[in-house]
Amino acid sequence: MTDVTVETGDDLVAVVELHRPPENYFDAVLVEALAGAYERLDGDDACRAIVLCSEGRHFCAGARLGGGGVDETARLYAAAVRMFAAQTPVVAAVQGAAVGGGLGLALSADFRVAAPESRFSANFSRLGFHHGFGMTVTLPAVAGGQA
């Protein structure tokens, strides 16, 4: 099994699933795999929507970067930009925690559906990091900003 699987059926909906349970931490390799899946599905006439989900207790509890430094960060951001470029609508199915970059991953989708036990946290500033996954734009767009 790979860290990202894609299932398509006769209903025009593709399911893209993360397989790093229970927390489903991401890194550059995982985000590159997601971006590649989105790009392939964009070119598939039998796909009209993508459901992004994950195996395990949590949707995504954030990043687990492998110490690749600037190179890994650059790869991660390049892949995230590719994800945001997807033309096929994406629905994030969130269970458990969507924390930090995991929240950013959920916000990269066009729509989010959350289980009652889901929790969301943008903990970057508390940890002294900048907000990743474009959250300075996506979070206010979803949660509402001040007028």
PDB file of C-alpha atoms in Angstrom:
ATOM      1  CA  MET A   1       0.000   0.000   0.000  1.00  0.00           C
ATOM      2  CA  THR A   2       1.216   3.497  -0.764  1.00  0.00           C
ATOM      3  CA  ASP A   3       0.748   6.597   1.353  1.00  0.00           C
ATOM      4  CA  VAL A   4      -1.839   7.947  -1.111  1.00  0.00           C
ATOM      5  CA  THR A   5      -4.394   5.844  -2.967  1.00  0.00           C
ATOM      6  CA  VAL A   6      -6.911   6.856  -5.602  1.00  0.00           C
ATOM      7  CA  GLU A   7     -10.151   4.987  -6.143  1.00  0.00           C
ATOM      8  CA  THR A   8     -12.483   5.790  -8.990  1.00  0.00           C
ATOM      9  CA  GLY A   9     -15.857   4.281  -9.688  1.00  0.00           C
ATOM     10  CA  ASP A  10     -18.844   4.677 -11.946  1.00  0.00           C
ATOM     11  CA  ASP A  11     -20.210   7.639  -9.952  1.00  0.00           C
ATOM     12  CA  LEU A  12     -17.761  10.259 -11.354  1.00  0.00           C
ATOM     13  CA  VAL A  13     -16.257  10.775  -7.876  1.00  0.00           C
ATOM     14  CA  ALA A  14     -12.670   9.859  -7.054  1.00  0.00           C
ATOM     15  CA  VAL A  15     -11.573   9.128  -3.499  1.00  0.00           C
ATOM     16  CA  VAL A  16      -8.027  10.197  -2.676  1.00  0.00           C
ATOM     17  CA  GLU A  17      -7.002   8.743   0.681  1.00  0.00           C
ATOM     18  CA  LEU A  18      -3.995   9.343   2.932  1.00  0.00           C
ATOM     19  CA  HIS A  19      -2.548   6.218   4.546  1.00  0.00           C
ATOM     20  CA  ARG A  20      -0.280   7.249   7.408  1.00  0.00           C
ATOM     21  CA  PRO A  21      -2.470   6.398  10.387  1.00  0.00           C
ATOM     22  CA  PRO A  22      -3.203   7.250  13.049  1.00  0.00           C
ATOM     23  CA  GLU A  23      -2.091  10.900  12.728  1.00  0.00           C
ATOM     24  CA  ASN A  24      -1.514  11.093   8.939  1.00  0.00           C
ATOM     25  CA  TYR A  25       1.387  13.514   9.240  1.00  0.00           C
ATOM     26  CA  PHE A  26       2.484  14.890   5.880  1.00  0.00           C
ATOM     27  CA  ASP A  27       5.812  15.707   4.310  1.00  0.00           C
ATOM     28  CA  ALA A  28       6.951  16.843   0.869  1.00  0.00           C
ATOM     29  CA  VAL A  29       6.667  13.318  -0.560  1.00  0.00           C
ATOM     30  CA  LEU A  30       3.031  12.974   0.529  1.00  0.00           C
ATOM     31  CA  VAL A  31       2.016  16.414  -0.780  1.00  0.00           C
ATOM     32  CA  GLU A  32       3.754  15.660  -4.089  1.00  0.00           C
ATOM     33  CA  ALA A  33       1.741  12.431  -4.308  1.00  0.00           C
ATOM     34  CA  LEU A  34      -1.498  14.354  -3.628  1.00  0.00           C
ATOM     35  CA  ALA A  35      -0.633  16.952  -6.256  1.00  0.00           C
ATOM     36  CA  GLY A  36       0.118  14.225  -8.799  1.00  0.00           C
ATOM     37  CA  ALA A  37      -3.187  12.495  -8.052  1.00  0.00           C
ATOM     38  CA  TYR A  38      -5.113  15.756  -8.485  1.00  0.00           C
ATOM     39  CA  GLU A  39      -3.360  16.443 -11.791  1.00  0.00           C
ATOM     40  CA  ARG A  40      -4.158  12.960 -13.123  1.00  0.00           C
ATOM     41  CA  LEU A  41      -7.795  13.293 -12.051  1.00  0.00           C
ATOM     42  CA  ASP A  42      -8.056  16.738 -13.690  1.00  0.00           C
ATOM     43  CA  GLY A  43      -7.341  14.999 -16.982  1.00  0.00           C
ATOM     44  CA  ASP A  44      -9.862  12.208 -16.409  1.00  0.00           C
ATOM     45  CA  ASP A  45     -13.272  12.838 -17.996  1.00  0.00           C
ATOM     46  CA  ALA A  46     -14.746  10.160 -15.711  1.00  0.00           C
ATOM     47  CA  CYS A  47     -13.954  12.300 -12.633  1.00  0.00           C
ATOM     48  CA  ARG A  48     -16.160  15.250 -11.718  1.00  0.00           C
ATOM     49  CA  ALA A  49     -15.219  15.553  -8.023  1.00  0.00           C
ATOM     50  CA  ILE A  50     -12.509  14.455  -5.605  1.00  0.00           C
ATOM     51  CA  VAL A  51     -13.051  13.427  -1.983  1.00  0.00           C
ATOM     52  CA  LEU A  52      -9.891  13.842   0.094  1.00  0.00           C
ATOM     53  CA  CYS A  53      -9.962  11.627   3.186  1.00  0.00           C
ATOM     54  CA  SER A  54      -7.608   9.742   5.441  1.00  0.00           C
ATOM     55  CA  GLU A  55      -7.262   6.423   7.181  1.00  0.00           C
ATOM     56  CA  GLY A  56      -7.030   6.369  10.941  1.00  0.00           C
ATOM     57  CA  ARG A  57      -8.069   8.454  13.877  1.00  0.00           C
ATOM     58  CA  HIS A  58      -7.130  11.893  12.493  1.00  0.00           C
ATOM     59  CA  PHE A  59      -7.509  13.650   9.164  1.00  0.00           C
ATOM     60  CA  CYS A  60      -4.027  15.147   9.437  1.00  0.00           C
ATOM     61  CA  ALA A  61      -2.259  16.227  12.604  1.00  0.00           C
ATOM     62  CA  GLY A  62       0.246  18.392  10.729  1.00  0.00           C
ATOM     63  CA  ALA A  63       3.661  18.113   9.180  1.00  0.00           C
ATOM     64  CA  ARG A  64       6.491  15.795  10.001  1.00  0.00           C
ATOM     65  CA  LEU A  65       9.342  17.165   7.989  1.00  0.00           C
ATOM     66  CA  GLY A  66      12.430  15.032   7.714  1.00  0.00           C
ATOM     67  CA  GLY A  67      15.069  17.670   8.232  1.00  0.00           C
ATOM     68  CA  GLY A  68      15.499  18.279   4.501  1.00  0.00           C
ATOM     69  CA  GLY A  69      15.755  21.992   5.240  1.00  0.00           C
ATOM     70  CA  VAL A  70      15.204  24.512   2.496  1.00  0.00           C
ATOM     71  CA  ASP A  71      15.036  21.866  -0.243  1.00  0.00           C
ATOM     72  CA  GLU A  72      12.232  19.934   1.469  1.00  0.00           C
ATOM     73  CA  THR A  73      10.325  23.138   2.228  1.00  0.00           C
ATOM     74  CA  ALA A  74      10.645  24.286  -1.384  1.00  0.00           C
ATOM     75  CA  ARG A  75       9.392  20.905  -2.638  1.00  0.00           C
ATOM     76  CA  LEU A  76       6.480  21.041  -0.189  1.00  0.00           C
ATOM     77  CA  TYR A  77       5.403  24.518  -1.281  1.00  0.00           C
ATOM     78  CA  ALA A  78       5.788  23.717  -4.987  1.00  0.00           C
ATOM     79  CA  ALA A  79       3.555  20.664  -4.546  1.00  0.00           C
ATOM     80  CA  ALA A  80       1.003  22.662  -2.519  1.00  0.00           C
ATOM     81  CA  VAL A  81       0.760  25.204  -5.344  1.00  0.00           C
ATOM     82  CA  ARG A  82       0.062  22.309  -7.729  1.00  0.00           C
ATOM     83  CA  MET A  83      -2.726  21.109  -5.406  1.00  0.00           C
ATOM     84  CA  PHE A  84      -4.332  24.557  -5.326  1.00  0.00           C
ATOM     85  CA  ALA A  85      -4.267  24.586  -9.151  1.00  0.00           C
ATOM     86  CA  ALA A  86      -6.634  21.592  -9.364  1.00  0.00           C
ATOM     87  CA  GLN A  87      -9.636  22.294 -11.574  1.00  0.00           C
ATOM     88  CA  THR A  88     -11.704  19.391 -10.236  1.00  0.00           C
ATOM     89  CA  PRO A  89     -13.688  20.313  -7.104  1.00  0.00           C
ATOM     90  CA  VAL A  90     -12.232  18.805  -3.931  1.00  0.00           C
ATOM     91  CA  VAL A  91     -14.196  17.917  -0.789  1.00  0.00           C
ATOM     92  CA  ALA A  92     -12.162  17.240   2.372  1.00  0.00           C
ATOM     93  CA  ALA A  93     -13.796  14.651   4.638  1.00  0.00           C
ATOM     94  CA  VAL A  94     -12.368  15.496   8.063  1.00  0.00           C
ATOM     95  CA  GLN A  95     -12.388  13.217  11.096  1.00  0.00           C
ATOM     96  CA  GLY A  96     -10.434  13.747  14.288  1.00  0.00           C
ATOM     97  CA  ALA A  97      -7.764  16.429  14.227  1.00  0.00           C
ATOM     98  CA  ALA A  98      -6.849  18.807  11.438  1.00  0.00           C
ATOM     99  CA  VAL A  99      -3.992  20.642  13.112  1.00  0.00           C
ATOM    100  CA  GLY A 100      -1.497  23.147  11.727  1.00  0.00           C
ATOM    101  CA  GLY A 101      -0.611  22.067   8.214  1.00  0.00           C
ATOM    102  CA  GLY A 102      -3.408  19.487   8.458  1.00  0.00           C
ATOM    103  CA  LEU A 103      -5.863  22.356   8.781  1.00  0.00           C
ATOM    104  CA  GLY A 104      -4.129  23.947   5.800  1.00  0.00           C
ATOM    105  CA  LEU A 105      -4.596  20.717   3.873  1.00  0.00           C
ATOM    106  CA  ALA A 106      -8.321  20.728   4.694  1.00  0.00           C
ATOM    107  CA  LEU A 107      -8.548  24.396   3.688  1.00  0.00           C
ATOM    108  CA  SER A 108      -6.918  23.627   0.338  1.00  0.00           C
ATOM    109  CA  ALA A 109     -10.147  21.806  -0.585  1.00  0.00           C
ATOM    110  CA  ASP A 110     -13.096  23.648  -2.087  1.00  0.00           C
ATOM    111  CA  PHE A 111     -15.452  22.220   0.560  1.00  0.00           C
ATOM    112  CA  ARG A 112     -15.037  20.568   3.940  1.00  0.00           C
ATOM    113  CA  VAL A 113     -17.303  18.058   5.679  1.00  0.00           C
ATOM    114  CA  ALA A 114     -16.448  17.364   9.308  1.00  0.00           C
ATOM    115  CA  ALA A 115     -17.391  14.592  11.715  1.00  0.00           C
ATOM    116  CA  PRO A 116     -18.868  15.750  15.039  1.00  0.00           C
ATOM    117  CA  GLU A 117     -15.640  14.862  16.865  1.00  0.00           C
ATOM    118  CA  SER A 118     -13.426  16.836  14.478  1.00  0.00           C
ATOM    119  CA  ARG A 119     -11.266  19.604  15.827  1.00  0.00           C
ATOM    120  CA  PHE A 120      -9.349  22.262  13.976  1.00  0.00           C
ATOM    121  CA  SER A 121      -6.317  24.191  15.209  1.00  0.00           C
ATOM    122  CA  ALA A 122      -4.107  26.827  13.613  1.00  0.00           C
ATOM    123  CA  ASN A 123      -1.322  26.495  16.155  1.00  0.00           C
ATOM    124  CA  PHE A 124       1.502  28.008  14.097  1.00  0.00           C
ATOM    125  CA  SER A 125       1.875  31.299  15.941  1.00  0.00           C
ATOM    126  CA  ARG A 126       1.859  29.548  19.313  1.00  0.00           C
ATOM    127  CA  LEU A 127       4.782  27.444  18.067  1.00  0.00           C
ATOM    128  CA  GLY A 128       6.603  30.386  16.470  1.00  0.00           C
ATOM    129  CA  PHE A 129       6.117  29.264  12.845  1.00  0.00           C
ATOM    130  CA  HIS A 130       4.612  31.054   9.889  1.00  0.00           C
ATOM    131  CA  HIS A 131       1.243  29.768   8.681  1.00  0.00           C
ATOM    132  CA  GLY A 132       1.745  27.188   5.946  1.00  0.00           C
ATOM    133  CA  PHE A 133      -0.456  26.018   3.088  1.00  0.00           C
ATOM    134  CA  GLY A 134      -1.543  29.575   2.315  1.00  0.00           C
ATOM    135  CA  MET A 135      -3.595  29.755   5.499  1.00  0.00           C
ATOM    136  CA  THR A 136      -3.247  33.529   5.794  1.00  0.00           C
ATOM    137  CA  VAL A 137      -5.545  33.624   2.746  1.00  0.00           C
ATOM    138  CA  THR A 138      -7.596  30.424   2.996  1.00  0.00           C
ATOM    139  CA  LEU A 139      -8.554  30.571   6.689  1.00  0.00           C
ATOM    140  CA  PRO A 140     -10.054  34.102   6.588  1.00  0.00           C
ATOM    141  CA  ALA A 141     -11.862  33.197   3.356  1.00  0.00           C
ATOM    142  CA  VAL A 142     -13.547  30.241   5.086  1.00  0.00           C
ATOM    143  CA  ALA A 143     -13.971  31.578   8.631  1.00  0.00           C
ATOM    144  CA  GLY A 144     -14.652  35.173   7.645  1.00  0.00           C
ATOM    145  CA  GLY A 145     -12.474  38.182   8.127  1.00  0.00           C
ATOM    146  CA  GLN A 146     -13.175  41.547   9.622  1.00  0.00           C
ATOM    147  CA  ALA A 147     -14.789  44.090   7.348  1.00  0.00           C
TER     148      ALA A 147
END
